[in-house]
Amino acid sequence: MTDVITVPVVPRVPVRGGGEFPVHRIYCVGRNYAEHAAEMGHDARESPFFFMKPADAVLPVRAGATGFMDYPGLTNDLHHEVELVVAIGDAAAGNGRDVAEEDAPRLIFGYAVGLDMTRRDLQAAAKKAGRPWSIAKGFDQSAPIGEIHRIEETGELGAGAITLDVDGTPRQKGDLSDLIWNVRETIAWLSRAWMLKPGDLIFTGTPAGVAAVGRGQTLTGRIAGLGELVVRLR
Ligand code: MN
């Protein structure tokens, strides 16, 4: 059969040392650090919950470069959320369902620093009205991401500082060891709800300190062992 429109471009993220990672889906974990859950008005441990962004919401930024994000429409309260991103590799092909926690590391291709950019005012309105978060979370360029580091080079990440500065001023600070649901648990949970596949990205949640950013400001996200991600709003 012949395609009746031009085949959409597959979004890709650069991999440290060479190559590119084609993106299949973007899964995100909500409220996965206790202090951030508290700042959003929640205190009890709850089952993990997930939302998604379209694959082409990625804004890939090479190491040493600055990515430019257009300030999105419909909001006056764009928030930054720095997050560890887990990239799922070929090992997930055909067996990404009902993954046991001990098997989860095998599915990991690598890790990156990411930003779950959020139209917080629209999210608050959606929460209040019991409506979906898509417009608050899944907009174009809402997922800036740095180079993916292969797990062979980083080892399995379970601890390490995760921070975000805005124009050089510290805003967010946490440690990967503070994740409420760690990466193994997150992969296991996700794989019960969807079949994980090569090309999936998982944004694992953000530490406390989320706040608004405006045009002209520069965000620098860092995770120990993964370098930094620099994005400027325009
Ligand atoms: Mn988030």
mmCIF file of C-alpha atoms and ligand atoms in Angstrom:
data_model
loop_
_atom_site.group_PDB
_atom_site.id
_atom_site.type_symbol
_atom_site.label_atom_id
_atom_site.label_comp_id
_atom_site.label_asym_id
_atom_site.label_seq_id
_atom_site.Cartn_x
_atom_site.Cartn_y
_atom_site.Cartn_z
ATOM 1 C CA MET A 1 0.000 0.000 0.000
ATOM 2 C CA THR A 2 1.037 3.561 -0.585
ATOM 3 C CA ASP A 3 1.123 6.147 2.202
ATOM 4 C CA VAL A 4 -1.410 8.844 1.415
ATOM 5 C CA ILE A 5 0.475 11.573 3.259
ATOM 6 C CA THR A 6 4.146 12.247 3.905
ATOM 7 C CA VAL A 7 5.394 9.935 6.670
ATOM 8 C CA PRO A 8 5.830 11.988 9.868
ATOM 9 C CA VAL A 9 9.417 12.437 11.019
ATOM 10 C CA VAL A 10 10.480 10.184 13.912
ATOM 11 C CA PRO A 11 11.795 12.404 16.736
ATOM 12 C CA ARG A 12 15.359 11.540 17.751
ATOM 13 C CA VAL A 13 17.601 12.258 20.736
ATOM 14 C CA PRO A 14 21.400 12.322 20.376
ATOM 15 C CA VAL A 15 23.400 9.660 22.208
ATOM 16 C CA ARG A 16 26.682 10.515 23.877
ATOM 17 C CA GLY A 17 29.525 9.064 21.828
ATOM 18 C CA GLY A 18 27.485 8.880 18.640
ATOM 19 C CA GLY A 19 24.193 7.761 17.180
ATOM 20 C CA GLU A 20 20.643 8.827 17.768
ATOM 21 C CA PHE A 21 17.785 7.369 19.805
ATOM 22 C CA PRO A 22 14.438 7.294 17.921
ATOM 23 C CA VAL A 23 11.562 8.135 20.272
ATOM 24 C CA HIS A 24 8.488 5.906 20.446
ATOM 25 C CA ARG A 25 6.517 7.202 23.461
ATOM 26 C CA ILE A 26 7.082 9.515 26.421
ATOM 27 C CA TYR A 27 5.769 8.343 29.787
ATOM 28 C CA CYS A 28 5.928 10.605 32.846
ATOM 29 C CA VAL A 29 5.573 9.808 36.551
ATOM 30 C CA GLY A 30 3.665 12.281 38.714
ATOM 31 C CA ARG A 31 4.665 13.405 42.229
ATOM 32 C CA ASN A 32 7.597 11.035 42.712
ATOM 33 C CA TYR A 33 9.649 12.967 45.293
ATOM 34 C CA ALA A 34 8.117 13.469 48.742
ATOM 35 C CA GLU A 35 9.076 17.150 49.077
ATOM 36 C CA HIS A 36 7.641 17.970 45.664
ATOM 37 C CA ALA A 37 4.442 16.053 46.437
ATOM 38 C CA ALA A 38 4.191 18.140 49.619
ATOM 39 C CA GLU A 39 4.683 21.419 47.762
ATOM 40 C CA MET A 40 1.866 20.355 45.420
ATOM 41 C CA GLY A 41 -0.367 19.701 48.417
ATOM 42 C CA HIS A 42 -0.052 15.934 48.848
ATOM 43 C CA ASP A 43 1.586 14.057 51.700
ATOM 44 C CA ALA A 44 0.689 10.345 51.713
ATOM 45 C CA ARG A 45 2.460 7.740 49.585
ATOM 46 C CA GLU A 46 0.129 6.827 46.787
ATOM 47 C CA SER A 47 0.412 4.316 43.970
ATOM 48 C CA PRO A 48 2.463 5.754 41.104
ATOM 49 C CA PHE A 49 0.446 7.505 38.438
ATOM 50 C CA PHE A 50 1.390 8.354 34.898
ATOM 51 C CA PHE A 51 0.684 10.767 32.117
ATOM 52 C CA MET A 52 2.117 11.018 28.624
ATOM 53 C CA LYS A 53 3.566 13.509 26.224
ATOM 54 C CA PRO A 54 3.635 13.055 22.457
ATOM 55 C CA ALA A 55 6.955 11.704 21.157
ATOM 56 C CA ASP A 56 7.521 14.866 19.128
ATOM 57 C CA ALA A 57 7.324 17.021 22.271
ATOM 58 C CA VAL A 58 11.049 16.313 22.712
ATOM 59 C CA LEU A 59 13.420 19.246 22.309
ATOM 60 C CA PRO A 60 16.817 17.547 21.975
ATOM 61 C CA VAL A 61 19.837 19.549 23.100
ATOM 62 C CA ARG A 62 23.422 18.452 22.507
ATOM 63 C CA ALA A 63 26.017 18.627 25.290
ATOM 64 C CA GLY A 64 27.677 22.031 25.333
ATOM 65 C CA ALA A 65 24.859 23.618 23.319
ATOM 66 C CA THR A 66 21.920 25.767 24.387
ATOM 67 C CA GLY A 67 18.462 24.640 23.339
ATOM 68 C CA PHE A 68 15.900 27.312 22.537
ATOM 69 C CA MET A 69 12.324 26.800 23.673
ATOM 70 C CA ASP A 70 9.538 29.090 22.510
ATOM 71 C CA TYR A 71 7.443 30.327 25.428
ATOM 72 C CA PRO A 72 4.167 28.448 24.865
ATOM 73 C CA GLY A 73 0.816 30.100 24.387
ATOM 74 C CA LEU A 74 -2.189 29.909 26.719
ATOM 75 C CA THR A 75 -0.133 30.259 29.914
ATOM 76 C CA ASN A 76 1.214 32.875 32.286
ATOM 77 C CA ASP A 77 2.777 30.315 34.615
ATOM 78 C CA LEU A 78 5.246 28.049 32.787
ATOM 79 C CA HIS A 79 7.058 25.853 35.341
ATOM 80 C CA HIS A 80 10.317 23.904 35.138
ATOM 81 C CA GLU A 81 10.570 20.318 36.410
ATOM 82 C CA VAL A 82 14.035 18.767 36.099
ATOM 83 C CA GLU A 83 13.872 14.978 35.849
ATOM 84 C CA LEU A 84 15.930 11.852 35.318
ATOM 85 C CA VAL A 85 14.873 10.368 31.976
ATOM 86 C CA VAL A 86 15.187 6.616 31.388
ATOM 87 C CA ALA A 87 15.521 5.466 27.775
ATOM 88 C CA ILE A 88 14.212 1.984 26.951
ATOM 89 C CA GLY A 89 16.324 -0.031 24.510
ATOM 90 C CA ASP A 90 16.068 -2.989 22.161
ATOM 91 C CA ALA A 91 16.063 -5.447 25.064
ATOM 92 C CA ALA A 92 12.394 -4.506 25.566
ATOM 93 C CA ALA A 93 11.406 -5.812 22.128
ATOM 94 C CA GLY A 94 8.590 -8.340 22.575
ATOM 95 C CA ASN A 95 8.852 -8.606 26.355
ATOM 96 C CA GLY A 96 8.018 -5.156 27.727
ATOM 97 C CA ARG A 97 4.878 -6.316 29.487
ATOM 98 C CA ASP A 98 4.653 -7.321 33.164
ATOM 99 C CA VAL A 99 8.370 -6.768 33.732
ATOM 100 C CA ALA A 100 9.649 -7.939 37.120
ATOM 101 C CA GLU A 101 11.595 -5.372 39.142
ATOM 102 C CA GLU A 102 14.755 -7.491 39.025
ATOM 103 C CA ASP A 103 14.538 -7.669 35.216
ATOM 104 C CA ALA A 104 13.900 -3.937 34.755
ATOM 105 C CA PRO A 105 17.553 -2.864 34.379
ATOM 106 C CA ARG A 106 17.919 -5.062 31.284
ATOM 107 C CA LEU A 107 15.398 -2.878 29.457
ATOM 108 C CA ILE A 108 17.361 0.325 30.084
ATOM 109 C CA PHE A 109 19.388 1.674 27.168
ATOM 110 C CA GLY A 110 20.533 4.738 29.067
ATOM 111 C CA TYR A 111 19.716 7.940 30.905
ATOM 112 C CA ALA A 112 19.425 11.665 30.235
ATOM 113 C CA VAL A 113 18.627 14.943 31.953
ATOM 114 C CA GLY A 114 15.153 16.123 30.971
ATOM 115 C CA LEU A 115 12.698 18.927 31.670
ATOM 116 C CA ASP A 116 8.987 18.237 32.112
ATOM 117 C CA MET A 117 7.852 21.750 31.230
ATOM 118 C CA THR A 118 4.386 22.448 32.611
ATOM 119 C CA ARG A 119 1.707 25.074 32.044
ATOM 120 C CA ARG A 120 0.950 25.114 35.771
ATOM 121 C CA ASP A 121 -2.052 27.429 35.522
ATOM 122 C CA LEU A 122 -3.719 25.113 33.019
ATOM 123 C CA GLN A 123 -2.816 22.084 35.128
ATOM 124 C CA ALA A 124 -4.389 23.680 38.206
ATOM 125 C CA ALA A 125 -7.554 24.462 36.234
ATOM 126 C CA ALA A 126 -7.670 20.901 34.862
ATOM 127 C CA LYS A 127 -7.245 19.403 38.337
ATOM 128 C CA LYS A 128 -10.012 21.606 39.717
ATOM 129 C CA ALA A 129 -12.374 20.651 36.894
ATOM 130 C CA GLY A 130 -11.413 16.947 36.904
ATOM 131 C CA ARG A 131 -10.165 17.266 33.323
ATOM 132 C CA PRO A 132 -7.143 15.662 31.589
ATOM 133 C CA TRP A 133 -3.677 17.206 31.937
ATOM 134 C CA SER A 134 -2.740 16.936 28.259
ATOM 135 C CA ILE A 135 -2.923 20.645 27.513
ATOM 136 C CA ALA A 136 -0.816 21.402 30.607
ATOM 137 C CA LYS A 137 1.844 18.745 30.007
ATOM 138 C CA GLY A 138 1.845 17.523 26.424
ATOM 139 C CA PHE A 139 2.389 20.666 24.386
ATOM 140 C CA ASP A 140 5.039 21.179 21.681
ATOM 141 C CA GLN A 141 8.629 21.421 23.002
ATOM 142 C CA SER A 142 7.416 20.471 26.496
ATOM 143 C CA ALA A 143 10.135 17.831 26.872
ATOM 144 C CA PRO A 144 13.639 19.314 26.474
ATOM 145 C CA ILE A 145 16.201 16.530 26.836
ATOM 146 C CA GLY A 146 19.979 16.270 26.845
ATOM 147 C CA GLU A 147 22.155 13.571 25.327
ATOM 148 C CA ILE A 148 21.384 10.006 26.359
ATOM 149 C CA HIS A 149 24.228 8.307 28.218
ATOM 150 C CA ARG A 150 24.462 4.566 27.694
ATOM 151 C CA ILE A 151 23.967 2.462 30.834
ATOM 152 C CA GLU A 152 27.186 0.628 29.971
ATOM 153 C CA GLU A 153 28.990 3.901 30.743
ATOM 154 C CA THR A 154 26.975 5.131 33.714
ATOM 155 C CA GLY A 155 26.052 1.890 35.458
ATOM 156 C CA GLU A 156 22.567 1.629 36.936
ATOM 157 C CA LEU A 157 21.691 5.013 38.478
ATOM 158 C CA GLY A 158 20.152 4.849 41.939
ATOM 159 C CA ALA A 159 21.639 7.881 43.675
ATOM 160 C CA GLY A 160 23.198 11.200 42.787
ATOM 161 C CA ALA A 161 22.395 14.904 42.860
ATOM 162 C CA ILE A 162 19.685 16.295 40.578
ATOM 163 C CA THR A 163 19.507 20.090 40.392
ATOM 164 C CA LEU A 164 18.167 22.965 38.335
ATOM 165 C CA ASP A 165 19.423 26.542 38.190
ATOM 166 C CA VAL A 166 17.685 29.483 36.549
ATOM 167 C CA ASP A 167 20.115 32.193 35.407
ATOM 168 C CA GLY A 168 22.660 30.689 37.797
ATOM 169 C CA THR A 169 20.371 30.774 40.843
ATOM 170 C CA PRO A 170 19.596 27.381 42.437
ATOM 171 C CA ARG A 171 15.905 26.476 42.179
ATOM 172 C CA GLN A 172 15.533 22.707 42.444
ATOM 173 C CA LYS A 173 17.678 20.287 44.402
ATOM 174 C CA GLY A 174 17.254 16.619 45.180
ATOM 175 C CA ASP A 175 18.843 13.203 45.011
ATOM 176 C CA LEU A 176 17.840 10.258 42.855
ATOM 177 C CA SER A 177 17.822 8.137 46.008
ATOM 178 C CA ASP A 178 14.804 10.173 47.165
ATOM 179 C CA LEU A 179 12.548 8.882 44.386
ATOM 180 C CA ILE A 180 9.381 7.514 46.004
ATOM 181 C CA TRP A 181 9.092 4.904 43.240
ATOM 182 C CA ASN A 182 12.566 4.036 42.025
ATOM 183 C CA VAL A 183 13.340 3.287 38.386
ATOM 184 C CA ARG A 184 12.977 -0.478 38.735
ATOM 185 C CA GLU A 185 9.597 -0.108 40.433
ATOM 186 C CA THR A 186 8.479 2.477 37.874
ATOM 187 C CA ILE A 187 9.342 0.202 34.942
ATOM 188 C CA ALA A 188 7.502 -2.687 36.604
ATOM 189 C CA TRP A 189 4.384 -0.565 37.225
ATOM 190 C CA LEU A 190 4.399 1.004 33.764
ATOM 191 C CA SER A 191 4.742 -2.384 32.076
ATOM 192 C CA ARG A 192 1.503 -3.555 33.650
ATOM 193 C CA ALA A 193 -0.392 -0.691 32.053
ATOM 194 C CA TRP A 194 1.369 -0.522 28.660
ATOM 195 C CA MET A 195 3.776 -2.716 26.747
ATOM 196 C CA LEU A 196 7.110 -0.959 26.981
ATOM 197 C CA LYS A 197 8.938 -0.834 23.682
ATOM 198 C CA PRO A 198 12.330 0.217 22.338
ATOM 199 C CA GLY A 199 12.304 3.991 21.945
ATOM 200 C CA ASP A 200 10.227 4.737 25.019
ATOM 201 C CA LEU A 201 11.347 7.523 27.337
ATOM 202 C CA ILE A 202 10.307 7.674 30.989
ATOM 203 C CA PHE A 203 10.409 11.011 32.840
ATOM 204 C CA THR A 204 10.705 9.828 36.427
ATOM 205 C CA GLY A 205 9.459 12.844 38.396
ATOM 206 C CA THR A 206 10.846 16.061 39.790
ATOM 207 C CA PRO A 207 12.315 17.125 43.142
ATOM 208 C CA ALA A 208 11.028 20.127 45.100
ATOM 209 C CA GLY A 209 11.523 23.710 44.001
ATOM 210 C CA VAL A 210 9.386 23.954 40.873
ATOM 211 C CA ALA A 211 8.656 27.553 39.888
ATOM 212 C CA ALA A 212 7.851 29.824 36.991
ATOM 213 C CA VAL A 213 10.266 30.858 34.247
ATOM 214 C CA GLY A 214 9.936 33.593 31.662
ATOM 215 C CA ARG A 215 11.273 34.626 28.291
ATOM 216 C CA GLY A 216 14.994 35.307 28.237
ATOM 217 C CA GLN A 217 15.739 33.075 31.226
ATOM 218 C CA THR A 218 18.181 30.171 31.018
ATOM 219 C CA LEU A 219 17.557 26.834 32.721
ATOM 220 C CA THR A 220 20.433 24.519 33.548
ATOM 221 C CA GLY A 221 19.519 21.017 34.700
ATOM 222 C CA ARG A 222 22.191 18.699 36.066
ATOM 223 C CA ILE A 223 22.289 15.090 37.211
ATOM 224 C CA ALA A 224 25.452 13.505 38.601
ATOM 225 C CA GLY A 225 27.060 11.451 35.844
ATOM 226 C CA LEU A 226 24.820 12.807 33.074
ATOM 227 C CA GLY A 227 26.231 16.279 32.557
ATOM 228 C CA GLU A 228 23.960 19.237 32.052
ATOM 229 C CA LEU A 229 21.035 20.368 29.920
ATOM 230 C CA VAL A 230 20.848 24.080 29.046
ATOM 231 C CA VAL A 231 17.640 25.602 27.689
ATOM 232 C CA ARG A 232 16.782 29.260 27.083
ATOM 233 C CA LEU A 233 13.195 30.531 26.854
ATOM 234 C CA ARG A 234 12.463 32.903 23.981
HETATM 235 MN MN MN B 1 7.092 16.005 36.146
#
